[in-house]
Amino acid sequence: MERVYNFSAGPSMMPEEVLQKAAAEMLNYENSGMSVMEMSHRSPVYEKIITDAENLLRQVMEIPDNYKVLFLQGGASTQFAAVPLNLMSNGKADYVLSGQFSTKAYQEAQKYGDAYAAASSKDINFSAVPKVSKEDFRADADYVHICFNNTIYGTKFSYIPDTGDIPLVADLSSCILSEPVDVSKFGVIYAGAQKNMAPAGLTVVIIREDLLGQARKETPTMLDYKVMADNGSMYNTPPCYCIYVAKLVYEWILGLGGLQAMKARNEKKAALLYGYLDGQDYYKAPVAKDSRSMMNVTFVTGDADLDKKFCAEAAKAGLVNLKGHRSVGGMRASIYNAMPYEGVEKLVAFMKEFAKNNPKM
Ligand SMILES: *Cc1c(COP(=O)(O)O)cnc(C)c1O
């Protein structure tokens, strides 16, 4: 079987060059006589891998020096608890509800204090991102939490909310590394790696240094950002192999010209797909134009049976994992960094063909 175009929302496609490099280095990494997955995380050869990974990520994202980079486990979902445990020192935090993950984060925070839904787009089935301004937030909130790209609904903030002096905490799981972001606008950025960065098992946290050291005393040691920062993400065994693959991905991005180049590639892919969707009426794209995600593109035929047929026939044509999230239905094409332009061209050609062959009554 040939490799397919995999539109999965995550775990998702990896750049083929990265897989090839990892395969070539699998049995004997740089003359160490062993695979990276067999190494002690305290060995000099591995120390270099994790240090390089951090430095490369700093370079790719232009992370300011007053931010720490943490390589953690537990997925983005563990951060839903770690954020309030570390940052809710007044016991108050404001959440913008723009989809399922931000709602989960909000519900988790309610276990630890006064979490408040400052804005929500639930009433429009999360088909757009709420427009928020400083006045929407409580002046004494410890932080404001947003989910920057809503993987399930295919929406994204087209702006960085102004929270004044309140630290902005953002879940960037499904858009990190897709385009440049101004890290200095955020107090904390976190992301599960399996969308756009590495295999599942790694979570990256980028945190402004002055926010460290406020964890409440019952915070599990493993969730305490300061402990992790003080130990260079090695309080315990880090997700060694995932960090190594992430390093290869950072090198791949730099080799292609960094995040400006990624943005140009991603814009071109998204423009092709949205451009097609906007120019016909067989498929409908439910998301408001000003909230469209560049990474996750959702669309429906309006008929659940046709949607099902679409996904089945697409898979036969080598275009897999196009089924929308179980809570939304329809289709979702996740077109992360690793999806080549040709994959989107093939998808659009398939969509045209399917529409022609399956007229609606
Ligand atoms: C996938 C995803 C999550 C959940 O990530 P896990 O690593 O499975 O916990 C959270 N937020 C966003 C935006 C996601 O895309």
Coordinates of C-alpha atoms and ligand atoms in Angstrom, one line a residue:
M1 CA 0.0 0.0 0.0
E2 CA 1.2 3.5 -0.8
R3 CA 1.2 6.2 1.7
V4 CA -2.2 8.0 1.8
Y5 CA -3.1 11.6 2.3
N6 CA -4.1 11.5 5.9
F7 CA -6.5 14.3 7.0
S8 CA -6.7 13.1 10.6
A9 CA -7.1 15.8 13.2
G10 CA -4.6 14.1 15.4
P11 CA -2.5 12.1 15.7
S12 CA -1.9 13.3 12.2
M13 CA 0.4 13.3 9.2
M14 CA 4.1 13.8 9.9
P15 CA 6.5 15.3 7.3
E16 CA 7.9 12.3 5.2
E17 CA 11.4 13.7 5.4
V18 CA 11.2 13.5 9.2
L19 CA 9.9 9.9 9.2
Q20 CA 12.8 9.0 6.8
K21 CA 15.4 10.7 9.0
A22 CA 14.0 9.0 12.1
A23 CA 14.0 5.6 10.2
A24 CA 17.6 6.1 9.1
E25 CA 18.7 6.9 12.7
M26 CA 16.5 4.3 14.3
L27 CA 19.0 1.5 15.0
N28 CA 22.1 3.5 15.7
Y29 CA 21.8 7.2 16.5
E30 CA 24.9 9.2 15.6
N31 CA 27.3 6.3 16.4
S32 CA 25.9 5.8 19.9
G33 CA 25.3 2.2 19.0
M34 CA 21.6 2.5 20.1
S35 CA 18.3 3.9 19.2
V36 CA 17.2 7.2 20.8
M37 CA 14.4 5.3 22.4
E38 CA 16.9 3.1 24.2
M39 CA 19.0 5.9 25.7
S40 CA 19.3 7.1 29.2
H41 CA 17.7 10.5 29.4
R42 CA 20.7 11.5 31.5
S43 CA 23.3 10.5 29.0
P44 CA 25.3 13.3 27.2
V45 CA 24.0 12.2 23.8
Y46 CA 20.4 12.6 25.0
E47 CA 21.1 15.8 26.9
K48 CA 22.2 17.3 23.5
I49 CA 19.0 16.2 21.9
I50 CA 16.7 17.8 24.4
T51 CA 18.9 21.0 24.6
D52 CA 18.9 21.2 20.8
A53 CA 15.1 20.7 20.7
E54 CA 14.5 23.5 23.1
N55 CA 16.9 25.9 21.3
L56 CA 15.4 25.1 17.9
L57 CA 11.9 25.7 19.2
R58 CA 13.0 29.0 20.7
Q59 CA 14.5 29.9 17.3
V60 CA 11.5 28.7 15.3
M61 CA 8.9 30.5 17.5
E62 CA 11.2 33.5 18.4
I63 CA 10.5 32.8 22.1
P64 CA 11.7 35.7 24.3
D65 CA 14.4 34.9 26.9
N66 CA 12.0 35.5 29.8
Y67 CA 10.0 32.5 28.9
K68 CA 10.6 28.9 29.9
V69 CA 10.0 26.0 27.5
L70 CA 8.8 22.8 29.1
F71 CA 8.6 19.3 27.5
L72 CA 5.9 17.5 29.5
Q73 CA 3.5 14.5 29.3
G74 CA -0.2 14.1 29.8
G75 CA -1.5 15.8 26.7
A76 CA -3.1 19.1 26.5
S77 CA -5.9 17.8 28.7
T78 CA -3.6 17.6 31.7
Q79 CA -2.9 21.3 31.2
F80 CA -6.6 22.0 31.8
A81 CA -5.8 21.1 35.5
A82 CA -2.2 22.3 35.6
V83 CA -3.1 25.8 34.5
P84 CA -5.5 26.6 37.4
L85 CA -3.3 24.7 39.9
N86 CA -0.3 26.8 38.9
L87 CA -1.9 30.2 38.2
M88 CA -5.1 30.6 40.2
S89 CA -3.5 32.4 43.1
N90 CA -6.6 34.6 43.7
G91 CA -8.9 31.7 43.0
K92 CA -10.4 33.4 39.9
A93 CA -10.0 32.8 36.2
D94 CA -11.9 33.8 33.1
Y95 CA -12.6 31.5 30.2
V96 CA -13.7 32.1 26.7
L97 CA -15.8 29.2 25.5
S98 CA -15.2 28.7 21.8
G99 CA -15.6 24.9 21.5
Q100 CA -15.3 21.6 23.2
F101 CA -11.7 21.8 24.5
S102 CA -12.1 25.3 25.9
T103 CA -15.3 24.1 27.7
K104 CA -13.4 21.1 29.1
A105 CA -10.7 23.4 30.3
Y106 CA -13.3 25.6 31.9
Q107 CA -15.0 22.7 33.7
E108 CA -11.7 21.4 35.0
A109 CA -10.8 24.8 36.4
Q110 CA -14.1 24.9 38.3
K111 CA -12.7 22.2 40.5
Y112 CA -10.1 24.5 41.7
G113 CA -11.8 27.9 42.1
D114 CA -14.1 30.5 40.6
A115 CA -13.9 29.8 36.9
Y116 CA -16.1 32.2 35.0
A117 CA -17.3 32.0 31.4
A118 CA -16.6 35.5 30.1
A119 CA -17.9 34.8 26.7
S120 CA -19.3 31.8 24.7
S121 CA -20.3 31.0 21.2
K122 CA -22.3 27.9 22.2
D123 CA -25.5 29.5 21.1
I124 CA -24.3 29.4 17.5
N125 CA -23.0 25.8 17.9
F126 CA -19.4 27.2 18.1
S127 CA -19.5 28.2 14.4
A128 CA -17.6 31.4 15.2
V129 CA -15.2 32.5 17.8
P130 CA -16.6 35.0 20.4
K131 CA -15.4 38.6 20.0
V132 CA -14.0 39.7 23.3
S133 CA -12.4 42.8 24.7
K134 CA -10.8 43.9 27.9
E135 CA -14.2 44.8 29.4
D136 CA -15.4 41.3 29.2
F137 CA -12.9 40.1 31.8
R138 CA -12.9 40.5 35.6
A139 CA -10.1 42.9 36.7
D140 CA -9.0 40.5 39.5
A141 CA -8.9 37.4 37.4
D142 CA -5.6 35.5 37.7
Y143 CA -5.7 34.7 33.9
V144 CA -7.8 34.6 30.9
H145 CA -7.9 31.2 29.0
I146 CA -8.6 30.8 25.3
C147 CA -8.3 27.9 22.8
F148 CA -6.7 29.6 19.9
N149 CA -7.7 27.1 17.2
N150 CA -10.8 25.0 17.7
T151 CA -9.9 21.6 16.2
I152 CA -13.4 20.1 16.3
Y153 CA -15.3 23.0 14.8
G154 CA -12.7 24.4 12.5
T155 CA -12.6 27.9 13.9
K156 CA -9.7 30.1 15.0
F157 CA -9.2 33.4 16.7
S158 CA -8.3 35.9 14.0
Y159 CA -7.0 38.2 16.7
I160 CA -5.2 37.9 20.0
P161 CA -7.6 39.1 22.7
D162 CA -6.6 42.2 24.7
T163 CA -6.6 41.2 28.3
G164 CA -4.8 44.2 29.7
D165 CA -2.5 43.2 32.6
I166 CA -4.2 39.8 33.0
P167 CA -2.0 37.0 31.7
L168 CA -3.4 35.3 28.6
V169 CA -3.3 31.5 28.6
A170 CA -3.8 29.8 25.3
D171 CA -4.2 26.2 24.1
L172 CA -2.4 26.2 20.7
S173 CA -2.5 22.4 20.3
S174 CA -3.8 22.5 16.7
C175 CA -2.2 25.6 15.3
I176 CA 1.2 25.8 17.0
L177 CA 4.0 26.1 14.3
S178 CA 1.5 26.8 11.6
E179 CA 2.4 30.5 11.4
P180 CA 4.3 33.0 13.5
V181 CA 2.7 34.0 16.8
D182 CA 3.8 36.8 19.1
V183 CA 4.7 34.8 22.2
S184 CA 5.1 38.0 24.2
K185 CA 1.4 38.5 24.1
F186 CA 0.8 35.4 26.1
G187 CA 1.5 34.4 29.7
V188 CA 1.3 30.7 28.9
I189 CA 1.0 28.8 25.6
Y190 CA 0.5 25.0 25.8
A191 CA 0.1 22.4 23.0
G192 CA -0.3 18.7 22.7
A193 CA 2.3 17.6 20.1
Q194 CA 0.3 15.2 18.1
K195 CA -1.4 17.7 15.8
N196 CA 1.4 19.7 14.3
M197 CA 4.7 18.8 16.0
A198 CA 5.5 15.2 17.0
P199 CA 3.9 11.9 18.0
A200 CA 1.4 11.8 20.8
G201 CA 2.9 11.8 24.3
L202 CA 4.6 15.2 24.4
T203 CA 3.0 18.4 25.6
V204 CA 4.9 21.7 25.2
V205 CA 4.4 24.5 27.7
I206 CA 5.8 28.0 27.1
I207 CA 5.5 30.1 30.2
R208 CA 6.6 33.6 31.2
E209 CA 9.0 33.3 34.1
D210 CA 7.2 35.7 36.5
L211 CA 4.2 33.3 36.5
L212 CA 6.3 30.5 37.9
G213 CA 6.3 29.6 41.6
Q214 CA 2.7 30.4 42.5
A215 CA 1.4 26.8 42.4
R216 CA -1.0 25.9 45.3
K217 CA 0.6 23.6 47.8
E218 CA -1.4 20.5 46.9
T219 CA -0.3 20.7 43.3
P220 CA 1.0 17.3 42.2
T221 CA 4.8 17.7 41.8
M222 CA 4.5 16.5 38.2
L223 CA 2.2 19.3 37.4
D224 CA 4.2 22.1 39.1
Y225 CA 5.6 24.3 36.3
K226 CA 8.4 25.6 38.6
V227 CA 9.6 22.1 39.5
M228 CA 9.6 21.1 35.8
A229 CA 11.4 24.4 34.8
D230 CA 14.0 24.0 37.6
N231 CA 14.7 20.5 36.4
G232 CA 15.0 21.2 32.7
S233 CA 11.8 19.1 32.1
M234 CA 13.7 16.2 33.6
Y235 CA 12.3 15.9 37.1
N236 CA 11.4 12.4 35.9
T237 CA 11.9 10.6 32.5
P238 CA 10.6 12.9 29.8
P239 CA 8.9 11.6 26.6
C240 CA 12.4 11.1 25.1
Y241 CA 11.6 9.8 21.7
C242 CA 8.8 12.3 21.1
I243 CA 11.1 15.1 22.0
Y244 CA 13.7 13.8 19.5
V245 CA 11.1 13.6 16.7
A246 CA 9.9 17.2 17.6
K247 CA 13.5 18.3 17.2
L248 CA 13.5 16.8 13.7
V249 CA 10.3 18.6 12.9
Y250 CA 11.8 21.9 14.1
E251 CA 14.8 21.3 11.9
W252 CA 12.4 20.5 9.0
I253 CA 10.5 23.8 9.5
L254 CA 13.7 25.8 9.7
G255 CA 15.0 24.1 6.5
L256 CA 11.9 25.3 4.7
G257 CA 12.3 28.9 5.8
G258 CA 10.7 29.0 9.3
L259 CA 7.2 30.0 10.3
Q260 CA 6.8 32.6 7.6
A261 CA 7.3 29.9 5.0
M262 CA 4.9 27.6 6.9
K263 CA 2.3 30.3 6.9
A264 CA 2.6 30.9 3.2
R265 CA 2.3 27.1 2.5
N266 CA -0.7 26.8 4.8
E267 CA -2.4 29.8 3.5
K268 CA -2.1 28.4 0.0
K269 CA -3.6 25.1 0.9
A270 CA -6.5 26.7 2.9
A271 CA -7.2 29.2 0.1
L272 CA -7.5 26.3 -2.4
L273 CA -10.0 24.4 -0.2
Y274 CA -12.1 27.4 1.1
G275 CA -12.0 29.0 -2.4
Y276 CA -13.5 25.8 -3.8
L277 CA -16.1 25.7 -1.0
D278 CA -17.1 29.3 -1.5
G279 CA -17.6 28.9 -5.3
Q280 CA -20.2 26.1 -5.3
D281 CA -23.3 25.1 -3.4
Y282 CA -23.1 21.3 -3.1
Y283 CA -21.1 21.5 0.1
K284 CA -21.6 24.0 2.9
A285 CA -18.8 25.3 5.1
P286 CA -20.6 26.0 8.4
V287 CA -18.0 28.3 10.0
A288 CA -18.2 32.1 9.9
K289 CA -15.6 33.5 7.4
D290 CA -13.9 35.7 10.0
S291 CA -13.4 32.6 12.3
R292 CA -12.1 30.1 9.8
S293 CA -9.3 27.8 10.8
M294 CA -6.3 27.4 8.5
M295 CA -5.7 24.0 9.9
N296 CA -9.1 22.3 10.3
V297 CA -11.6 22.8 7.5
T298 CA -15.1 21.6 8.2
F299 CA -17.9 21.1 5.6
V300 CA -21.1 19.1 5.1
T301 CA -23.3 18.0 2.2
G302 CA -26.4 18.5 4.3
D303 CA -27.3 14.9 4.1
A304 CA -25.8 12.5 6.7
D305 CA -25.9 9.5 4.3
L306 CA -24.1 11.4 1.6
D307 CA -21.5 12.5 4.2
K308 CA -20.9 8.9 5.1
K309 CA -20.6 7.9 1.4
F310 CA -18.2 10.8 0.8
C311 CA -15.9 9.6 3.6
A312 CA -16.0 6.0 2.4
E313 CA -15.3 6.7 -1.2
A314 CA -12.6 9.3 -0.3
A315 CA -10.8 6.7 1.7
K316 CA -10.8 4.3 -1.3
A317 CA -9.2 7.1 -3.3
G318 CA -6.4 7.4 -0.7
L319 CA -7.9 10.4 1.1
V320 CA -8.4 9.1 4.7
N321 CA -9.8 10.3 8.0
L322 CA -12.1 13.0 6.6
K323 CA -15.0 12.2 8.9
G324 CA -16.0 15.1 11.1
H325 CA -15.7 14.8 14.9
R326 CA -18.4 12.6 16.4
S327 CA -20.1 15.6 18.1
V328 CA -20.4 17.6 14.9
G329 CA -20.7 15.1 12.0
G330 CA -20.0 16.0 8.3
M331 CA -16.4 16.2 7.2
R332 CA -13.3 17.8 8.5
A333 CA -10.1 18.1 6.5
S334 CA -7.1 18.7 8.8
I335 CA -4.4 20.2 6.7
Y336 CA -1.5 20.7 9.1
N337 CA 2.0 21.6 8.2
A338 CA 2.9 18.1 6.9
M339 CA -0.1 17.9 4.4
P340 CA 1.4 18.7 1.0
Y341 CA -0.4 21.0 -1.4
E342 CA -1.0 18.1 -3.7
G343 CA -3.1 16.4 -1.0
V344 CA -5.5 19.3 -1.0
E345 CA -5.5 19.4 -4.8
K346 CA -6.5 15.7 -4.8
L347 CA -9.2 16.4 -2.2
V348 CA -10.7 19.2 -4.2
A349 CA -10.7 17.1 -7.4
F350 CA -12.4 14.3 -5.4
M351 CA -15.0 16.7 -4.0
K352 CA -15.9 17.9 -7.5
E353 CA -16.2 14.4 -8.9
F354 CA -18.3 13.3 -5.9
A355 CA -20.7 16.2 -6.3
K356 CA -21.1 15.4 -10.0
N357 CA -21.7 11.7 -9.4
N358 CA -24.1 12.2 -6.4
P359 CA -26.7 14.8 -7.3
K360 CA -29.0 15.8 -4.5
M361 CA -32.8 15.3 -5.0
Ligands
LIG1 C1 -6.4 17.6 20.6 C2 -6.7 18.8 21.4 C3 -6.7 18.7 22.8 C4 -6.6 17.4 23.6 O1 -5.3 17.0 23.5 P1 -4.8 15.7 24.3 O2 -3.3 15.8 24.0 O3 -5.5 14.5 23.7 O4 -5.1 15.9 25.7 C5 -6.9 19.9 23.5 N1 -7.0 21.1 22.9 C6 -7.0 21.2 21.5 C7 -7.1 22.5 20.9 C8 -6.8 20.0 20.8 O5 -6.7 20.1 19.4

